[in-house]
Each structure stands twice: as structure tokens, then as C-alpha cells.
């Protein structure tokens, strides 16, 4: 009887952030500004690393790819969210929903692998400095990055493929501002047990392996730093890790808080905003403002621009 009375859903309504007219305008301005700064910050960092030969090292290679994934993450979410703030129907098709989740999952999974690779890079640089150029060769960095993209792509495709096996008939309204996996499970009239099992089988090992890589790398780094006799050497070693450690701490704290189960969908929206929109905004500035090499390159570009402007 239930199947006779329910029709399958092929389009969803994104609940969004608010229905208040004044708040809509304010949020549109805020998130549009954040998105534009995120685009400029991340793509600008990618362009800077690509053009400046002094930044053609393994650390900046991984950083450039991280910035590219942060741009992808923000672009998967923010444009549709901005559109829905002033859209009357706030509709999104099932396939648009799958595409949005695919790119979000791809970007976030790649971030996990890239942050782990950056932690290993810092470990080699500080704990094995004489072997750094041998252990972190250009070929190995490319292989690690390609491996991260392949694994992230497969991970995303698995979850999207499993989502397509579900049928949605309970409601057409997603209690979120984007197509996240848990709100979709709540709307499914097919038992999502297999989907949830696959999250534990595929997603949890990725989290455990990448977090373990980061933690083990920093344990070795701290032991090496504390053994240094020179206070200046300790300060320099720690400063090279500060940006990465801050970025990875924010990322994993938000990730672990966000993926815990919720019974009510609206409770995870503030965390989702920070996780999908704010972190991609912060990362390029965390790395740029705390990095003397990037600051020096920016100063060089500004000086060149001023000279050309004057002439």
C-alpha cells in the first residue's frame, strides 16, 4: 500500500539556510564575497606556484594541488547555494545532486591524501634533511598526487553509484543547503544499510590511514626538534610545520565532528558551512601569510607591477 501511495522522487528541494528576506540578502553578500576571495586566493596560489621557479618544490607542489581541490570543493557547493537563496522553487534534479556530491567527495577525499602527503614531506625535510631530495623526488611527488586523485575518484564513484541504487519516495525536501549523503539516506525508501556499510569499508580506512600518517609524521618531527641543540634551529623547524599543522588540525577536527551521526539534519549545517566553505577560504591565507617564500614572491610581483605601472 505504501508503494502505491508514494511516487518516486527525481527532483529535490534544498531547504537552504533561511527563508527570512533580510537574512537572505545578507547571506548572499557574505557568501558571494567568501566565494570570490576563495577563488582568487586558491587559483592565485596555484598560478603563483606554477609561474615562480623558486616554488617548484615538493611542498609547494602538494600545496598547489590542495588549493586546486579547495577551489573544487567551494565551487561544488557555493554557486548553487547562492542561486537558491533567491530561487522560488530551490529545485535540484537527482543527477545534479549526484554530480554535486561527487565533486564534493572527490575534493574532500583528495584533501585527506594531500594533507597526509604534506605531513610526510615535512617529516622527511626535518628528520632526514640530507636525503630529502632523493626521498621526495619529483617523480615520487607526481606519483603520490596521481594516486591521490585516482583513489579519490574511485571513492567518489563508489558512493555515487551506491546512491543511484536508492529510491527516494519519503519526501522531496533535503534538510540541507547541498546534496549531502546523510540527508539523502533519510529520504530513501530503500534500506541504505549497504551504503552505510560501504562508508565504513571505504571511507573509514581512508580517514584512519591519513590521520595516522599525519600523527606519526608529527611525532617523529617533534622528537627530532626536541633533540636539536640550537634554539634557532628548533624555531625554524617548527615554523616550517606551523602552517600545515594548523590547516590539518582545523580540517580533521571539523571532519570528525561533521561525520558523526545526527538525528536532526539541521544541527550539522553550521559545521557543514565551515567544513565546505570556510576552510577552502582559510587554507591559502594560512599557508601564504605564514610563509616567507610566498610573501617574498608576492612582494616581488607587486614591485614589478609598480615599476611597469610607473613606466
Coordinates of C-alpha atoms in Angstrom, one line a residue:
X1 CA 0.0 0.0 0.0
X2 CA 2.9 2.4 0.8
X3 CA 4.4 1.9 -2.6
X4 CA 1.1 2.6 -4.3
X5 CA 0.6 5.8 -2.4
X6 CA 4.1 7.1 -2.9
X7 CA 5.7 8.2 -6.2
X8 CA 9.4 8.1 -6.7
X9 CA 11.3 11.4 -6.4
X10 CA 13.6 12.5 -9.2
X11 CA 13.8 16.1 -8.1
X12 CA 14.6 17.5 -4.7
X13 CA 14.0 20.8 -2.9
X14 CA 17.0 22.1 -1.0
X15 CA 15.8 23.6 2.3
X16 CA 18.7 26.1 2.3
X17 CA 19.8 28.3 5.1
X18 CA 16.9 30.6 5.8
X19 CA 13.6 31.9 4.4
X20 CA 13.9 35.4 6.0
X21 CA 14.2 38.0 3.2
X22 CA 16.7 40.3 5.0
X23 CA 18.9 37.4 6.1
X24 CA 18.8 36.0 2.5
X25 CA 20.3 39.3 1.2
X26 CA 22.9 39.4 3.9
X27 CA 23.9 35.8 3.5
X28 CA 24.1 36.2 -0.3
X29 CA 26.5 39.1 0.1
X30 CA 28.6 37.3 2.7
X31 CA 28.9 34.0 0.8
X32 CA 29.4 35.7 -2.5
X33 CA 32.3 37.6 -1.0
X34 CA 33.7 34.5 0.6
X35 CA 33.5 32.6 -2.7
X36 CA 35.2 35.3 -4.7
X37 CA 38.0 35.6 -2.2
X38 CA 38.3 31.8 -2.2
X39 CA 38.6 31.7 -6.0
X40 CA 41.2 34.5 -6.0
X41 CA 43.1 33.0 -3.1
X42 CA 43.3 29.4 -4.3
X43 CA 43.7 30.0 -8.0
X44 CA 46.1 32.8 -7.3
X45 CA 48.2 30.4 -5.2
X46 CA 48.1 27.8 -7.9
X47 CA 49.2 30.3 -10.5
X48 CA 51.9 31.7 -8.2
X49 CA 53.4 28.2 -7.6
X50 CA 53.2 27.4 -11.3
X51 CA 54.9 30.5 -12.5
X52 CA 57.6 31.0 -9.8
X53 CA 60.6 28.6 -10.2
X54 CA 61.6 29.1 -6.6
X55 CA 58.4 27.4 -5.5
X56 CA 58.9 24.3 -7.7
X57 CA 59.5 22.1 -4.7
X58 CA 57.5 19.1 -3.4
X59 CA 55.9 21.1 -0.5
X60 CA 54.5 23.7 -2.9
X61 CA 53.6 21.0 -5.5
X62 CA 51.3 19.4 -2.9
X63 CA 50.1 22.9 -1.7
X64 CA 49.1 23.8 -5.2
X65 CA 47.1 20.7 -5.6
X66 CA 45.5 21.3 -2.2
X67 CA 44.5 24.8 -3.3
X68 CA 43.0 23.3 -6.5
X69 CA 40.9 20.9 -4.5
X70 CA 39.8 23.6 -2.1
X71 CA 38.6 25.6 -5.2
X72 CA 36.8 22.5 -6.4
X73 CA 35.1 21.9 -3.1
X74 CA 33.8 25.5 -2.8
X75 CA 32.7 25.6 -6.4
X76 CA 30.7 22.4 -6.0
X77 CA 28.6 24.0 -3.2
X78 CA 28.6 27.8 -3.2
X79 CA 27.1 28.7 -6.7
X80 CA 24.0 26.5 -6.2
X81 CA 23.6 27.8 -2.6
X82 CA 23.8 31.4 -3.8
X83 CA 21.3 30.7 -6.6
X84 CA 18.8 29.0 -4.1
X85 CA 18.9 32.0 -1.8
X86 CA 16.7 33.9 -4.3
X87 CA 15.2 31.0 -6.1
X88 CA 11.5 30.3 -5.6
X89 CA 11.5 26.6 -6.1
X90 CA 15.1 25.7 -5.0
X91 CA 14.9 22.6 -7.1
X92 CA 17.8 20.3 -7.9
X93 CA 17.5 17.1 -10.0
X94 CA 18.6 13.7 -8.8
X95 CA 21.5 13.8 -11.3
X96 CA 22.6 17.3 -10.4
X97 CA 22.5 16.1 -6.8
X98 CA 24.8 13.2 -7.6
X99 CA 27.2 15.4 -9.6
X100 CA 27.4 17.9 -6.7
X101 CA 28.1 15.2 -4.1
X102 CA 30.6 13.5 -6.5
X103 CA 32.8 16.7 -6.8
X104 CA 32.5 17.4 -3.0
X105 CA 33.5 13.8 -2.1
X106 CA 36.4 13.9 -4.7
X107 CA 37.7 17.2 -3.3
X108 CA 37.5 16.3 0.4
X109 CA 39.0 12.8 -0.1
X110 CA 41.9 14.3 -2.2
X111 CA 42.4 16.8 0.6
X112 CA 42.9 14.0 3.1
X113 CA 45.5 12.3 0.9
X114 CA 47.3 15.6 0.1
X115 CA 47.5 16.7 3.7
X116 CA 49.0 13.3 4.6
X117 CA 51.5 13.7 1.8
X118 CA 52.4 17.1 3.0
X119 CA 52.9 15.7 6.6
X120 CA 55.3 13.1 5.2
X121 CA 57.1 15.7 3.2
X122 CA 57.7 17.8 6.4
X123 CA 58.8 14.6 8.2
X124 CA 61.5 13.9 5.5
X125 CA 62.6 17.6 5.4
X126 CA 63.2 17.8 9.2
X127 CA 64.1 14.2 10.2
X128 CA 66.1 13.2 7.1
X129 CA 67.3 16.5 5.5
X130 CA 70.3 15.0 3.8
X131 CA 68.1 12.5 2.0
X132 CA 65.3 15.0 1.2
X133 CA 65.9 15.5 -2.5
X134 CA 66.3 11.7 -3.0
X135 CA 63.3 10.6 -1.0
X136 CA 61.0 13.4 -2.2
X137 CA 61.9 13.3 -5.9
X138 CA 59.7 15.0 -8.5
X139 CA 58.7 11.6 -9.8
X140 CA 57.5 10.4 -6.4
X141 CA 55.5 13.6 -5.8
X142 CA 53.7 13.2 -9.1
X143 CA 53.0 9.5 -8.4
X144 CA 51.7 10.4 -4.9
X145 CA 49.4 13.1 -6.3
X146 CA 48.1 11.0 -9.2
X147 CA 47.5 8.2 -6.7
X148 CA 45.5 10.6 -4.5
X149 CA 43.4 11.7 -7.4
X150 CA 42.7 8.1 -8.6
X151 CA 41.8 6.9 -5.2
X152 CA 39.6 10.0 -4.6
X153 CA 37.8 9.5 -7.9
X154 CA 37.2 5.8 -7.2
X155 CA 36.0 6.6 -3.7
X156 CA 33.5 9.2 -5.1
X157 CA 32.3 6.9 -7.9
X158 CA 31.6 4.1 -5.4
X159 CA 29.4 6.3 -3.2
X160 CA 27.6 7.9 -6.1
X161 CA 27.0 4.5 -7.7
X162 CA 25.5 3.3 -4.4
X163 CA 23.3 6.4 -4.1
X164 CA 21.8 5.6 -7.5
X165 CA 20.6 2.2 -6.2
X166 CA 18.4 4.0 -3.7
X167 CA 14.8 5.1 -4.5
X168 CA 13.5 8.3 -2.9
X169 CA 9.8 8.5 -2.0
X170 CA 9.5 9.7 1.6
X171 CA 9.9 13.4 0.8
X172 CA 11.4 15.7 -1.8
X173 CA 12.8 18.2 0.7
X174 CA 16.5 17.9 1.7
X175 CA 17.1 19.5 5.1
X176 CA 20.4 20.9 4.0
X177 CA 21.9 23.6 1.6
X178 CA 23.5 21.0 -0.6
X179 CA 23.2 17.3 -1.5
X180 CA 24.9 15.6 1.3
X181 CA 24.9 11.8 1.8
X182 CA 23.2 11.6 5.2
X183 CA 20.2 13.8 4.4
X184 CA 19.7 11.6 1.2
X185 CA 19.7 8.5 3.3
X186 CA 16.9 9.9 5.4
X187 CA 14.8 10.4 2.3
X188 CA 15.4 6.9 0.9
X189 CA 12.6 4.3 0.9
X190 CA 15.2 1.7 0.1
X191 CA 17.2 0.4 3.1
X192 CA 20.6 2.3 2.9
X193 CA 22.3 -0.4 5.0
X194 CA 24.7 -1.4 2.2
X195 CA 25.5 2.3 1.6
X196 CA 26.3 2.8 5.2
X197 CA 28.4 -0.4 5.3
X198 CA 30.4 0.8 2.3
X199 CA 31.2 4.1 4.2
X200 CA 32.8 2.0 7.0
X201 CA 34.6 -0.2 4.5
X202 CA 36.0 2.5 2.2
X203 CA 35.7 5.9 4.0
X204 CA 36.9 4.9 7.5
X205 CA 40.2 3.3 6.3
X206 CA 41.0 6.5 4.3
X207 CA 40.4 8.6 7.4
X208 CA 42.4 6.2 9.7
X209 CA 45.3 5.9 7.3
X210 CA 45.7 9.6 6.5
X211 CA 45.2 10.7 10.1
X212 CA 47.7 8.0 11.3
X213 CA 50.2 9.3 8.6
X214 CA 49.9 12.8 9.9
X215 CA 50.2 11.9 13.6
X216 CA 53.1 9.5 13.1
X217 CA 54.9 12.1 11.0
X218 CA 54.5 14.8 13.6
X219 CA 55.5 12.5 16.5
X220 CA 58.9 11.9 14.7
X221 CA 59.1 15.6 13.8
X222 CA 58.7 16.6 17.5
X223 CA 61.2 14.1 18.7
X224 CA 63.7 15.4 16.1
X225 CA 63.0 19.0 17.0
X226 CA 63.4 18.5 20.8
X227 CA 66.8 16.8 20.2
X228 CA 68.1 19.9 18.4
X229 CA 70.6 21.8 20.5
X230 CA 70.1 25.1 18.7
X231 CA 67.1 27.2 19.7
X232 CA 67.2 28.9 16.3
X233 CA 67.1 25.5 14.6
X234 CA 64.1 24.4 16.7
X235 CA 62.2 27.6 15.9
X236 CA 63.0 27.3 12.2
X237 CA 61.9 23.6 12.0
X238 CA 58.7 24.3 13.9
X239 CA 57.9 27.4 11.7
X240 CA 58.0 25.2 8.6
X241 CA 55.4 22.9 10.0
X242 CA 53.2 25.5 11.7
X243 CA 51.0 26.3 8.7
X244 CA 50.4 22.7 7.7
X245 CA 49.7 21.7 11.3
X246 CA 47.2 24.5 11.7
X247 CA 45.5 23.6 8.4
X248 CA 45.4 19.9 9.1
X249 CA 44.1 20.4 12.6
X250 CA 41.2 22.6 11.5
X251 CA 40.4 20.2 8.7
X252 CA 40.3 17.0 10.7
X253 CA 38.5 18.5 13.8
X254 CA 35.7 19.8 11.5
X255 CA 35.6 16.5 9.6
X256 CA 35.4 14.3 12.6
X257 CA 32.7 16.5 14.2
X258 CA 30.7 16.7 10.9
X259 CA 30.7 12.9 10.1
X260 CA 29.3 11.9 13.5
X261 CA 25.7 10.7 13.2
X262 CA 22.9 13.2 13.7
X263 CA 19.2 12.5 14.2
X264 CA 18.2 16.0 13.2
X265 CA 19.6 17.3 9.9
X266 CA 19.7 21.0 10.7
X267 CA 22.2 20.5 13.6
X268 CA 25.1 19.9 11.2
X269 CA 24.5 22.9 8.9
X270 CA 26.9 25.3 10.8
X271 CA 29.7 22.7 10.7
X272 CA 28.9 22.0 7.0
X273 CA 29.3 25.7 6.2
X274 CA 32.7 25.8 8.0
X275 CA 33.8 22.5 6.5
X276 CA 32.8 23.1 2.9
X277 CA 33.0 26.9 2.5
X278 CA 35.2 28.5 5.3
X279 CA 38.1 26.0 5.3
X280 CA 38.7 26.4 1.5
X281 CA 38.8 30.2 2.2
X282 CA 41.3 29.9 5.1
X283 CA 43.8 27.5 3.6
X284 CA 45.5 29.7 1.0
X285 CA 45.9 32.5 3.6
X286 CA 47.1 30.2 6.4
X287 CA 49.9 29.0 4.1
X288 CA 50.6 32.3 2.4
X289 CA 50.7 34.7 5.4
X290 CA 52.9 32.3 7.4
X291 CA 55.3 31.5 4.6
X292 CA 58.2 33.9 3.9
X293 CA 58.9 32.4 0.5
X294 CA 55.3 33.1 -0.7
X295 CA 55.3 36.6 0.8
X296 CA 58.7 37.4 -0.9
X297 CA 57.4 36.2 -4.2
X298 CA 54.2 38.3 -3.8
X299 CA 56.4 41.4 -2.9
X300 CA 58.5 40.8 -6.0
X301 CA 55.4 40.6 -8.2
X302 CA 54.0 43.8 -6.6
X303 CA 57.3 45.6 -7.1
X304 CA 57.4 44.5 -10.8
X305 CA 53.8 45.6 -11.2
X306 CA 54.5 49.1 -9.7
X307 CA 57.6 49.5 -11.9
X308 CA 55.6 48.6 -15.1
X309 CA 52.8 50.9 -14.0
X310 CA 55.1 53.9 -13.5
X311 CA 56.7 53.4 -16.9

